[in-house]
PDB file of C-alpha atoms in Angstrom:
ATOM      1  CA  MET A   1       2.674 -12.368 -12.633  1.00  0.00           C
ATOM      2  CA  PHE A   2      -1.113 -12.352 -13.087  1.00  0.00           C
ATOM      3  CA  GLU A   3      -1.065 -11.943 -16.886  1.00  0.00           C
ATOM      4  CA  ARG A   4      -0.071 -15.549 -17.489  1.00  0.00           C
ATOM      5  CA  TYR A   5      -3.390 -16.777 -16.048  1.00  0.00           C
ATOM      6  CA  THR A   6      -5.709 -14.536 -18.093  1.00  0.00           C
ATOM      7  CA  SER A   7      -5.499 -16.987 -20.998  1.00  0.00           C
ATOM      8  CA  ASN A   8      -7.562 -19.520 -19.023  1.00  0.00           C
ATOM      9  CA  SER A   9      -9.414 -17.232 -16.596  1.00  0.00           C
ATOM     10  CA  ASP A  10     -10.974 -13.794 -16.854  1.00  0.00           C
ATOM     11  CA  ILE A  11     -12.162 -13.721 -13.226  1.00  0.00           C
ATOM     12  CA  PHE A  12      -9.861 -12.672 -10.388  1.00  0.00           C
ATOM     13  CA  VAL A  13     -10.880 -13.380  -6.772  1.00  0.00           C
ATOM     14  CA  GLU A  14      -8.811 -11.899  -3.978  1.00  0.00           C
ATOM     15  CA  THR A  15      -9.113 -12.349  -0.250  1.00  0.00           C
ATOM     16  CA  GLY A  16      -7.512  -9.517   1.684  1.00  0.00           C
ATOM     17  CA  SER A  17      -7.558  -6.443  -0.548  1.00  0.00           C
ATOM     18  CA  HIS A  18      -5.297  -4.366   1.694  1.00  0.00           C
ATOM     19  CA  LEU A  19      -4.860  -1.011  -0.113  1.00  0.00           C
ATOM     20  CA  GLY A  20      -6.061  -2.224  -3.519  1.00  0.00           C
ATOM     21  CA  ASP A  21      -2.771  -2.518  -5.368  1.00  0.00           C
ATOM     22  CA  THR A  22      -3.331  -6.152  -6.322  1.00  0.00           C
ATOM     23  CA  CYS A  23      -6.776  -5.381  -7.744  1.00  0.00           C
ATOM     24  CA  VAL A  24      -5.166  -2.680  -9.868  1.00  0.00           C
ATOM     25  CA  LYS A  25      -2.540  -5.168 -11.079  1.00  0.00           C
ATOM     26  CA  ALA A  26      -5.295  -7.659 -11.934  1.00  0.00           C
ATOM     27  CA  ALA A  27      -7.168  -4.995 -13.916  1.00  0.00           C
ATOM     28  CA  ILE A  28      -4.006  -4.064 -15.810  1.00  0.00           C
ATOM     29  CA  ALA A  29      -3.341  -7.775 -16.460  1.00  0.00           C
ATOM     30  CA  GLY A  30      -6.687  -8.001 -18.276  1.00  0.00           C
ATOM     31  CA  TYR A  31      -9.140  -9.649 -15.900  1.00  0.00           C
ATOM     32  CA  LYS A  32     -12.723  -8.748 -16.799  1.00  0.00           C
ATOM     33  CA  LYS A  33     -14.232  -9.361 -13.340  1.00  0.00           C
ATOM     34  CA  ILE A  34     -12.506  -8.690 -10.043  1.00  0.00           C
ATOM     35  CA  TYR A  35     -13.910  -9.697  -6.674  1.00  0.00           C
ATOM     36  CA  SER A  36     -12.156  -8.804  -3.441  1.00  0.00           C
ATOM     37  CA  CYS A  37     -12.808  -8.396   0.276  1.00  0.00           C
ATOM     38  CA  ASP A  38     -11.176  -7.173   3.433  1.00  0.00           C
ATOM     39  CA  ILE A  39     -12.171  -7.037   7.090  1.00  0.00           C
ATOM     40  CA  ASN A  40     -10.715  -3.538   7.363  1.00  0.00           C
ATOM     41  CA  LYS A  41     -13.228  -0.953   6.122  1.00  0.00           C
ATOM     42  CA  SER A  42     -10.580   1.654   5.277  1.00  0.00           C
ATOM     43  CA  TYR A  43      -8.798  -0.889   3.049  1.00  0.00           C
ATOM     44  CA  VAL A  44     -12.071  -1.602   1.270  1.00  0.00           C
ATOM     45  CA  MET A  45     -12.633   2.121   0.717  1.00  0.00           C
ATOM     46  CA  SER A  46      -9.081   2.541  -0.614  1.00  0.00           C
ATOM     47  CA  THR A  47      -9.516  -0.379  -3.004  1.00  0.00           C
ATOM     48  CA  ARG A  48     -12.868   0.869  -4.261  1.00  0.00           C
ATOM     49  CA  GLN A  49     -11.386   4.314  -4.879  1.00  0.00           C
ATOM     50  CA  LYS A  50      -8.449   2.893  -6.854  1.00  0.00           C
ATOM     51  CA  MET A  51     -10.718   0.685  -8.955  1.00  0.00           C
ATOM     52  CA  LYS A  52     -12.917   3.602 -10.077  1.00  0.00           C
ATOM     53  CA  SER A  53     -10.352   4.286 -12.825  1.00  0.00           C
ATOM     54  CA  TYR A  54     -10.939   0.878 -14.444  1.00  0.00           C
ATOM     55  CA  ASN A  55     -14.284   1.243 -16.227  1.00  0.00           C
ATOM     56  CA  ASN A  56     -13.662  -1.817 -18.410  1.00  0.00           C
ATOM     57  CA  VAL A  57     -13.561  -4.108 -15.363  1.00  0.00           C
ATOM     58  CA  GLU A  58     -16.542  -5.313 -13.333  1.00  0.00           C
ATOM     59  CA  CYS A  59     -15.572  -4.962  -9.661  1.00  0.00           C
ATOM     60  CA  ASP A  60     -17.143  -6.102  -6.431  1.00  0.00           C
ATOM     61  CA  ILE A  61     -15.105  -5.073  -3.381  1.00  0.00           C
ATOM     62  CA  GLN A  62     -16.739  -6.135  -0.116  1.00  0.00           C
ATOM     63  CA  HIS A  63     -16.231  -5.277   3.541  1.00  0.00           C
ATOM     64  CA  ASN A  64     -16.432  -8.825   4.826  1.00  0.00           C
ATOM     65  CA  SER A  65     -14.399 -11.709   6.195  1.00  0.00           C
ATOM     66  CA  SER A  66     -12.892 -13.896   3.517  1.00  0.00           C
ATOM     67  CA  GLU A  67     -14.931 -16.869   4.669  1.00  0.00           C
ATOM     68  CA  GLU A  68     -18.286 -15.084   4.420  1.00  0.00           C
ATOM     69  CA  PHE A  69     -17.244 -13.467   1.145  1.00  0.00           C
ATOM     70  CA  LEU A  70     -16.341 -16.850  -0.396  1.00  0.00           C
ATOM     71  CA  LYS A  71     -19.485 -18.557   0.937  1.00  0.00           C
ATOM     72  CA  GLU A  72     -21.570 -16.054  -1.029  1.00  0.00           C
ATOM     73  CA  LEU A  73     -19.406 -15.813  -4.137  1.00  0.00           C
ATOM     74  CA  LEU A  74     -18.186 -19.334  -4.886  1.00  0.00           C
ATOM     75  CA  PRO A  75     -21.559 -20.946  -5.700  1.00  0.00           C
ATOM     76  CA  THR A  76     -22.135 -18.256  -8.358  1.00  0.00           C
ATOM     77  CA  LEU A  77     -18.929 -18.927 -10.300  1.00  0.00           C
ATOM     78  CA  GLU A  78     -19.218 -21.158 -13.345  1.00  0.00           C
ATOM     79  CA  THR A  79     -15.842 -20.740 -15.067  1.00  0.00           C
ATOM     80  CA  ARG A  80     -12.203 -21.036 -14.071  1.00  0.00           C
ATOM     81  CA  VAL A  81     -11.038 -18.417 -11.592  1.00  0.00           C
ATOM     82  CA  THR A  82      -7.661 -17.092 -10.532  1.00  0.00           C
ATOM     83  CA  PHE A  83      -7.629 -16.984  -6.730  1.00  0.00           C
ATOM     84  CA  TRP A  84      -5.218 -14.710  -4.880  1.00  0.00           C
ATOM     85  CA  LEU A  85      -5.415 -15.830  -1.257  1.00  0.00           C
ATOM     86  CA  ASP A  86      -3.928 -13.052   0.830  1.00  0.00           C
ATOM     87  CA  ALA A  87      -6.250 -12.661   3.846  1.00  0.00           C
ATOM     88  CA  HIS A  88      -3.740 -13.278   6.576  1.00  0.00           C
ATOM     89  CA  GLY A  89      -2.257 -11.043   9.204  1.00  0.00           C
ATOM     90  CA  TRP A  90      -3.485  -7.512   9.903  1.00  0.00           C
ATOM     91  CA  GLY A  91      -5.593  -8.720  12.826  1.00  0.00           C
ATOM     92  CA  GLY A  92      -7.629 -11.306  10.927  1.00  0.00           C
ATOM     93  CA  GLY A  93      -5.637 -14.426  11.672  1.00  0.00           C
ATOM     94  CA  CYS A  94      -4.776 -16.802   8.848  1.00  0.00           C
ATOM     95  CA  PRO A  95      -7.939 -18.225   7.245  1.00  0.00           C
ATOM     96  CA  THR A  96      -6.192 -19.783   4.226  1.00  0.00           C
ATOM     97  CA  TYR A  97      -7.072 -23.379   5.133  1.00  0.00           C
ATOM     98  CA  ASP A  98     -10.705 -22.360   5.668  1.00  0.00           C
ATOM     99  CA  GLU A  99     -10.656 -20.560   2.312  1.00  0.00           C
ATOM    100  CA  LEU A 100      -9.303 -23.673   0.591  1.00  0.00           C
ATOM    101  CA  ALA A 101     -11.965 -25.823   2.270  1.00  0.00           C
ATOM    102  CA  LEU A 102     -14.637 -23.480   0.910  1.00  0.00           C
ATOM    103  CA  ILE A 103     -13.098 -23.617  -2.573  1.00  0.00           C
ATOM    104  CA  ASP A 104     -13.142 -27.404  -2.301  1.00  0.00           C
ATOM    105  CA  SER A 105     -16.741 -27.628  -1.121  1.00  0.00           C
ATOM    106  CA  LEU A 106     -18.416 -24.776  -3.035  1.00  0.00           C
ATOM    107  CA  CYS A 107     -16.603 -24.449  -6.375  1.00  0.00           C
ATOM    108  CA  ARG A 108     -18.002 -26.340  -9.329  1.00  0.00           C
ATOM    109  CA  VAL A 109     -14.806 -25.790 -11.294  1.00  0.00           C
ATOM    110  CA  ARG A 110     -12.005 -28.002 -10.015  1.00  0.00           C
ATOM    111  CA  ASP A 111      -8.994 -26.592 -11.888  1.00  0.00           C
ATOM    112  CA  ASN A 112      -8.861 -22.985 -10.747  1.00  0.00           C
ATOM    113  CA  ASN A 113      -5.555 -21.148 -10.494  1.00  0.00           C
ATOM    114  CA  ILE A 114      -4.691 -20.790  -6.806  1.00  0.00           C
ATOM    115  CA  LEU A 115      -2.006 -18.326  -5.766  1.00  0.00           C
ATOM    116  CA  ILE A 116      -1.182 -17.934  -2.081  1.00  0.00           C
ATOM    117  CA  ASP A 117       0.843 -14.932  -0.951  1.00  0.00           C
ATOM    118  CA  ASP A 118       3.335 -14.606   1.904  1.00  0.00           C
ATOM    119  CA  ILE A 119       4.322 -18.264   2.031  1.00  0.00           C
ATOM    120  CA  HIS A 120       7.586 -17.448   3.834  1.00  0.00           C
ATOM    121  CA  LEU A 121       5.728 -15.596   6.595  1.00  0.00           C
ATOM    122  CA  PHE A 122       2.750 -17.820   7.306  1.00  0.00           C
ATOM    123  CA  PHE A 123       3.454 -21.262   5.833  1.00  0.00           C
ATOM    124  CA  LYS A 124       7.218 -21.843   5.757  1.00  0.00           C
ATOM    125  CA  ASN A 125       6.862 -24.940   7.972  1.00  0.00           C
ATOM    126  CA  ASP A 126       3.538 -26.065   6.456  1.00  0.00           C
ATOM    127  CA  ILE A 127       4.145 -26.115   2.705  1.00  0.00           C
ATOM    128  CA  GLU A 128       3.505 -29.856   2.395  1.00  0.00           C
ATOM    129  CA  LYS A 129       0.276 -29.567   4.429  1.00  0.00           C
ATOM    130  CA  LEU A 130      -0.820 -26.635   2.257  1.00  0.00           C
ATOM    131  CA  GLN A 131      -0.078 -28.569  -0.933  1.00  0.00           C
ATOM    132  CA  ASN A 132      -1.927 -31.661   0.335  1.00  0.00           C
ATOM    133  CA  THR A 133      -4.948 -29.488   1.138  1.00  0.00           C
ATOM    134  CA  ILE A 134      -4.956 -28.183  -2.434  1.00  0.00           C
ATOM    135  CA  LEU A 135      -4.470 -31.671  -3.868  1.00  0.00           C
ATOM    136  CA  LYS A 136      -7.744 -32.688  -2.170  1.00  0.00           C
ATOM    137  CA  ILE A 137      -9.473 -30.194  -4.470  1.00  0.00           C
ATOM    138  CA  ASN A 138      -7.832 -31.768  -7.516  1.00  0.00           C
ATOM    139  CA  PRO A 139      -4.954 -34.289  -7.455  1.00  0.00           C
ATOM    140  CA  ASN A 140      -3.680 -32.906 -10.776  1.00  0.00           C
ATOM    141  CA  TYR A 141      -2.470 -29.618  -9.329  1.00  0.00           C
ATOM    142  CA  THR A 142       1.216 -28.826  -9.803  1.00  0.00           C
ATOM    143  CA  PHE A 143       3.075 -26.306  -7.685  1.00  0.00           C
ATOM    144  CA  THR A 144       5.599 -23.583  -8.386  1.00  0.00           C
ATOM    145  CA  PHE A 145       6.944 -20.742  -6.292  1.00  0.00           C
ATOM    146  CA  GLU A 146       7.529 -17.161  -7.319  1.00  0.00           C
ATOM    147  CA  VAL A 147       9.744 -14.584  -5.680  1.00  0.00           C
ATOM    148  CA  LEU A 148       8.097 -11.196  -5.319  1.00  0.00           C
ATOM    149  CA  HIS A 149      10.306  -9.355  -2.869  1.00  0.00           C
ATOM    150  CA  ALA A 150      13.947  -8.325  -2.891  1.00  0.00           C
ATOM    151  CA  ASP A 151      14.760 -10.517   0.124  1.00  0.00           C
ATOM    152  CA  GLY A 152      14.705 -13.547  -2.202  1.00  0.00           C
ATOM    153  CA  SER A 153      12.178 -15.573  -0.278  1.00  0.00           C
ATOM    154  CA  ASP A 154       9.587 -17.686  -2.077  1.00  0.00           C
ATOM    155  CA  ASN A 155       6.636 -15.473  -1.379  1.00  0.00           C
ATOM    156  CA  VAL A 156       3.938 -16.980  -3.573  1.00  0.00           C
ATOM    157  CA  MET A 157       2.914 -20.595  -4.031  1.00  0.00           C
ATOM    158  CA  ILE A 158       1.130 -21.163  -7.319  1.00  0.00           C
ATOM    159  CA  ALA A 159      -1.115 -24.178  -7.899  1.00  0.00           C
ATOM    160  CA  THR A 160      -2.270 -24.822 -11.447  1.00  0.00           C
ATOM    161  CA  VAL A 161      -3.704 -27.666 -13.471  1.00  0.00           C
ATOM    162  CA  GLU A 162      -2.301 -27.977 -16.966  1.00  0.00           C
ATOM    163  CA  GLU A 163      -4.851 -28.276 -19.710  1.00  0.00           C
ATOM    164  CA  ALA A 164      -4.805 -31.559 -21.615  1.00  0.00           C
ATOM    165  CA  GLY A 165      -3.626 -31.489 -25.186  1.00  0.00           C
TER     166      GLY A 165
END
């Protein structure tokens, strides 16, 4: 799924690294820089260990909350990013709206790719609210959903802005 966004973004930013499998997928997809965080130190260690095999990718995996991680990272980004917002559950609550607010207030680029995982678990009754929050960042976002799991649920909401021309 991530490959289709490498044509307009070579930076992958993940909140909630879990065991590091998504960072590995992003590296295989061709992202040149990967930033990730998790509040669970053992998940951070697992992710760092997995990413050691990808010497062609610049990685920064932090033991931090997604909000603090984004506050530090977002002002430094100057090109389009692919965001994978997945810092929900596992004892850390659901900071997705706070993450989107930080993207809105701290990102210079206004047409980033925003992918939000586990829609059916955390947002099934709030999809319109989630979309409206993203549209505040840029009213030109369009939304699609992608099925990732065998149960057939729409797990990922994808917000993208089509390039003109």
